[in-house]
PDB file of C-alpha atoms in Angstrom:
ATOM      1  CA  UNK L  27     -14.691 -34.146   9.610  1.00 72.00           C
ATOM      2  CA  UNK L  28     -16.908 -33.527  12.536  1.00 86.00           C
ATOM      3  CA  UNK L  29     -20.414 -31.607  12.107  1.00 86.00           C
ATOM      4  CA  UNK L  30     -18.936 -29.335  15.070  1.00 88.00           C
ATOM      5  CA  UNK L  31     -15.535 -28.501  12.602  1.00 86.00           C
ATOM      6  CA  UNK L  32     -17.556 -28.350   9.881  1.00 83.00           C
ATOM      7  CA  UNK L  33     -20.288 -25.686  11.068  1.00 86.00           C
ATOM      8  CA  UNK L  34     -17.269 -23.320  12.026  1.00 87.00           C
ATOM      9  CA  UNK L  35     -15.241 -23.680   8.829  1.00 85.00           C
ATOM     10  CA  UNK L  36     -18.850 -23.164   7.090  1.00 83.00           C
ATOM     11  CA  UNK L  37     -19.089 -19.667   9.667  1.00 85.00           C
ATOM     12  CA  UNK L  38     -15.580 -18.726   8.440  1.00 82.00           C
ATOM     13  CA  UNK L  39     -16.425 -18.561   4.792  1.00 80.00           C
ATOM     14  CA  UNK L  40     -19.128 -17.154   5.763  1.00 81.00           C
ATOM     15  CA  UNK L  41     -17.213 -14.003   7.877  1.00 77.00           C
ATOM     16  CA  UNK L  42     -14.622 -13.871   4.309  1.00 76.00           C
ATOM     17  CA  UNK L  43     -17.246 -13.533   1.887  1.00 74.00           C
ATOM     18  CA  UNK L  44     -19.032 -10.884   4.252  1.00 71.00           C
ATOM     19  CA  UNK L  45     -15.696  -8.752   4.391  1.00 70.00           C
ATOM     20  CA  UNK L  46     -15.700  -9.125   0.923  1.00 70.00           C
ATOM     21  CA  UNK L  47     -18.529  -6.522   0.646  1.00 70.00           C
ATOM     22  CA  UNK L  48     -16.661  -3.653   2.580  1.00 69.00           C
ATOM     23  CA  UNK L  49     -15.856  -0.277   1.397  1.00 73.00           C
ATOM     24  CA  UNK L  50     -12.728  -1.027   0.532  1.00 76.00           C
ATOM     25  CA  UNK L  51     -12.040   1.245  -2.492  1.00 76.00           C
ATOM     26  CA  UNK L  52     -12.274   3.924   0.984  1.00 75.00           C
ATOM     27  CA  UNK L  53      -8.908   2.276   1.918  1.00 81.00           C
ATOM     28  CA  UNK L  54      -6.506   4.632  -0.959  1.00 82.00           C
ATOM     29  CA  UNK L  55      -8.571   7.571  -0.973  1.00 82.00           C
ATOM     30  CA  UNK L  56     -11.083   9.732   1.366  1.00 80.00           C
ATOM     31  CA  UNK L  57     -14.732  10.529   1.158  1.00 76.00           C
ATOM     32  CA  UNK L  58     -15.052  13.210  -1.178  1.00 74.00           C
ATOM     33  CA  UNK L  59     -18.022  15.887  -0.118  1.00 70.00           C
ATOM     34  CA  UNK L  60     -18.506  19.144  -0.470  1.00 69.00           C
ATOM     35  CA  UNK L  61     -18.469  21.862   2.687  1.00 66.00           C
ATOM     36  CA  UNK L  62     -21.229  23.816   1.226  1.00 70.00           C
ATOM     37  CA  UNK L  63     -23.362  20.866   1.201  1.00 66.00           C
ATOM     38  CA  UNK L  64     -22.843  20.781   4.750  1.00 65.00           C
ATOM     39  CA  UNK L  65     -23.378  24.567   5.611  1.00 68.00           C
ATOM     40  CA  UNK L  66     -26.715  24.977   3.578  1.00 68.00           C
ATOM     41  CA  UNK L  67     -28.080  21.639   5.196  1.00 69.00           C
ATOM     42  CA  UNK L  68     -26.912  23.218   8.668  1.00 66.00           C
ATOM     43  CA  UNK L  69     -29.640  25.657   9.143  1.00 72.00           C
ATOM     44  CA  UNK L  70     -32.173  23.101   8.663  1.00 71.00           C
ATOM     45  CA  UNK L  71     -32.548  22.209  12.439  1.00 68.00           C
ATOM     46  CA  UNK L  72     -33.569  18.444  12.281  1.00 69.00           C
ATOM     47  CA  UNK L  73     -30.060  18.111   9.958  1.00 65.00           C
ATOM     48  CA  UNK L  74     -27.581  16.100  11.387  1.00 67.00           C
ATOM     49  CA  UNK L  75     -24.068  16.284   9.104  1.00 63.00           C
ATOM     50  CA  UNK L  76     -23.397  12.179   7.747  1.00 66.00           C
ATOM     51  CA  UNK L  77     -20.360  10.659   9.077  1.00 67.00           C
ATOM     52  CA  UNK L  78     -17.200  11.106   7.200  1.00 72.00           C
ATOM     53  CA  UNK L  79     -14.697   8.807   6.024  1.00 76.00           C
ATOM     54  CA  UNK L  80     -11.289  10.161   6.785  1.00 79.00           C
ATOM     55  CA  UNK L  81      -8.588   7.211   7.419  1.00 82.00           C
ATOM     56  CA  UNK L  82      -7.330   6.264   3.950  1.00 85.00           C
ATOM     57  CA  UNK L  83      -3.788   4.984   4.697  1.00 88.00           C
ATOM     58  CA  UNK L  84      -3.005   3.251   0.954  1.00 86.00           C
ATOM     59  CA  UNK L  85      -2.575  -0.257   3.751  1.00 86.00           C
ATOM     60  CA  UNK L  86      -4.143  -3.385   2.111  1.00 82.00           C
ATOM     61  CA  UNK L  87      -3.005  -5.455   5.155  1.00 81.00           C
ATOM     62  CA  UNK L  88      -3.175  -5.776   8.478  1.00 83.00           C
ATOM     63  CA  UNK L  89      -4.805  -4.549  11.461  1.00 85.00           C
ATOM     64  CA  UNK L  90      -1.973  -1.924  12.808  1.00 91.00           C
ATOM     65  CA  UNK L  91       0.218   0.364  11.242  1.00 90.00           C
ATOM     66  CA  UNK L  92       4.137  -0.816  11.475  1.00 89.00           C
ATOM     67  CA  UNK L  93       6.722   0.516   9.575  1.00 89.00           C
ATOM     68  CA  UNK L  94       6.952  -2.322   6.798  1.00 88.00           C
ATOM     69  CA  UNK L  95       3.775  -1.355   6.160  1.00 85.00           C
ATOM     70  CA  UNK L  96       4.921   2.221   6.010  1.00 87.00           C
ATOM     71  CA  UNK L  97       7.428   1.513   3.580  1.00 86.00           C
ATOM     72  CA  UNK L  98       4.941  -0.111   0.917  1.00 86.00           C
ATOM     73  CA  UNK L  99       2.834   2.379   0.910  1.00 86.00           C
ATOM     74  CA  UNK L 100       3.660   5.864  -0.568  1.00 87.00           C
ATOM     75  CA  UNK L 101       0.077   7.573   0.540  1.00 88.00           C
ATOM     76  CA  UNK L 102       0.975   6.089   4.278  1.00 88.00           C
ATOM     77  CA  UNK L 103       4.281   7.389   4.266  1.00 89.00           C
ATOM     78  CA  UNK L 104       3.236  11.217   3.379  1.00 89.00           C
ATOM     79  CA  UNK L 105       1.049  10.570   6.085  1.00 88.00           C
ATOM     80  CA  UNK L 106       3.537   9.283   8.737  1.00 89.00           C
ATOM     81  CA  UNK L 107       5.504  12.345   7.937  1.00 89.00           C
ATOM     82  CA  UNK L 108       2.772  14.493   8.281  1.00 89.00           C
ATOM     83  CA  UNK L 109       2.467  13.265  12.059  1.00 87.00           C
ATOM     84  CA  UNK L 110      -1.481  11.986  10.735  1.00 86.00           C
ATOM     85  CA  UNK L 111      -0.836   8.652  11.043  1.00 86.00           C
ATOM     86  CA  UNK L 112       1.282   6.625  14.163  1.00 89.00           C
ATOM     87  CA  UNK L 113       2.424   3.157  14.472  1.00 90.00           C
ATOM     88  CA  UNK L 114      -0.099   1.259  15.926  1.00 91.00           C
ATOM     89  CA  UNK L 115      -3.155   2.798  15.092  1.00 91.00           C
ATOM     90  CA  UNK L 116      -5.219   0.539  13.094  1.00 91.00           C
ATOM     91  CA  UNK L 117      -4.894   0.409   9.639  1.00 89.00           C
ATOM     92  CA  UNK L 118      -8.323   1.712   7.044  1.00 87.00           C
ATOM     93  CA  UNK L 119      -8.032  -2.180   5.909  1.00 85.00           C
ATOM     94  CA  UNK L 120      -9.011  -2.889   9.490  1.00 86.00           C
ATOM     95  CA  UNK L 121     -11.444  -0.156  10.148  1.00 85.00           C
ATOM     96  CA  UNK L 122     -13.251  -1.104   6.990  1.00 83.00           C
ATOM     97  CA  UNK L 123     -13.594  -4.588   7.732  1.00 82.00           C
ATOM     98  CA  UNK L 124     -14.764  -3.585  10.893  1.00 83.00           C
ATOM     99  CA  UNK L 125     -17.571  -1.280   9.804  1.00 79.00           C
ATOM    100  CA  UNK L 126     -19.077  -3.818   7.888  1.00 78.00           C
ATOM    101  CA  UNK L 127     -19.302  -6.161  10.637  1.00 77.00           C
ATOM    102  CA  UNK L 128     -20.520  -3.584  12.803  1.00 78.00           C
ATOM    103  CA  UNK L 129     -22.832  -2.431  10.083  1.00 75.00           C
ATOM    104  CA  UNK L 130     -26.232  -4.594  11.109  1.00 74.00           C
ATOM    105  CA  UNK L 131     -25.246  -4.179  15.201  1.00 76.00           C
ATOM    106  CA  UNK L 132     -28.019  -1.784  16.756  1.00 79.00           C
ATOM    107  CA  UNK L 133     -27.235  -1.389  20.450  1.00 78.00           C
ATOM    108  CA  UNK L 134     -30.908  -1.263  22.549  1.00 82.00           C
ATOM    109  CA  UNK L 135     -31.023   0.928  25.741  1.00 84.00           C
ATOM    110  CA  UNK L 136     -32.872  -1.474  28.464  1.00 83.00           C
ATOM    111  CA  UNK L 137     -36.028   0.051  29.500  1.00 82.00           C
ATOM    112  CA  UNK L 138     -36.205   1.326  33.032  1.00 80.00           C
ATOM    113  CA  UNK L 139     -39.544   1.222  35.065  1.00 68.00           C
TER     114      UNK L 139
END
């Protein structure tokens, strides 16, 4: 084993036991909050409503929806029936991976003089 083969199987175990720590009990059900949280907090001016989550599919697997996935899944499949969901949108699974990669990433505007 080369150090070179070695430093990226070390990175890979590192990127699995990071995904590890995502949200995903978010993947079988939605963020639950409640509206009049929201309205009350809306007349402060400085408020700005958190992001929601929203995409709970019932998908442990895989990074787009396809119909086998469909199949398995009886919280996907009132959803595809529903016309929420469409094959080939990314699956929560995949979104919530994603967000926790994403989670430390700050994006900096350059400075202009």
């Amino acid at each position: 084993m080369t150090p070179k083969y070695f430093i990226e199987q070390l990175k890979d175990y590192a990127d699995i036991a990071d995904a590890s720590y995502a949200m995903l009990h978010y993947i079988d059900e939605n963020e639950v909050f409640d509206p009049r949280d929201d309205e009350f907090r809306a007349k402060i001016p400085a408020f700005k409503p958190p992001a929601r989550w929203i995409y709970a599919d019932g998908i442990k697997l895989g990074y787009e929806i396809k119909e086998e996935n469909i199949n398995k899944s009886v919280l996907a499949k009132q959803l595809f029936n529903d016309k929420k969901i469409k094959l080939g949108q990314p699956t929560a699974y995949a979104l919530a991976i994603e967000a926790r990669f994403s989670q430390n990433i700050e994006i900096k505007t350059p400075k202009y003089y």
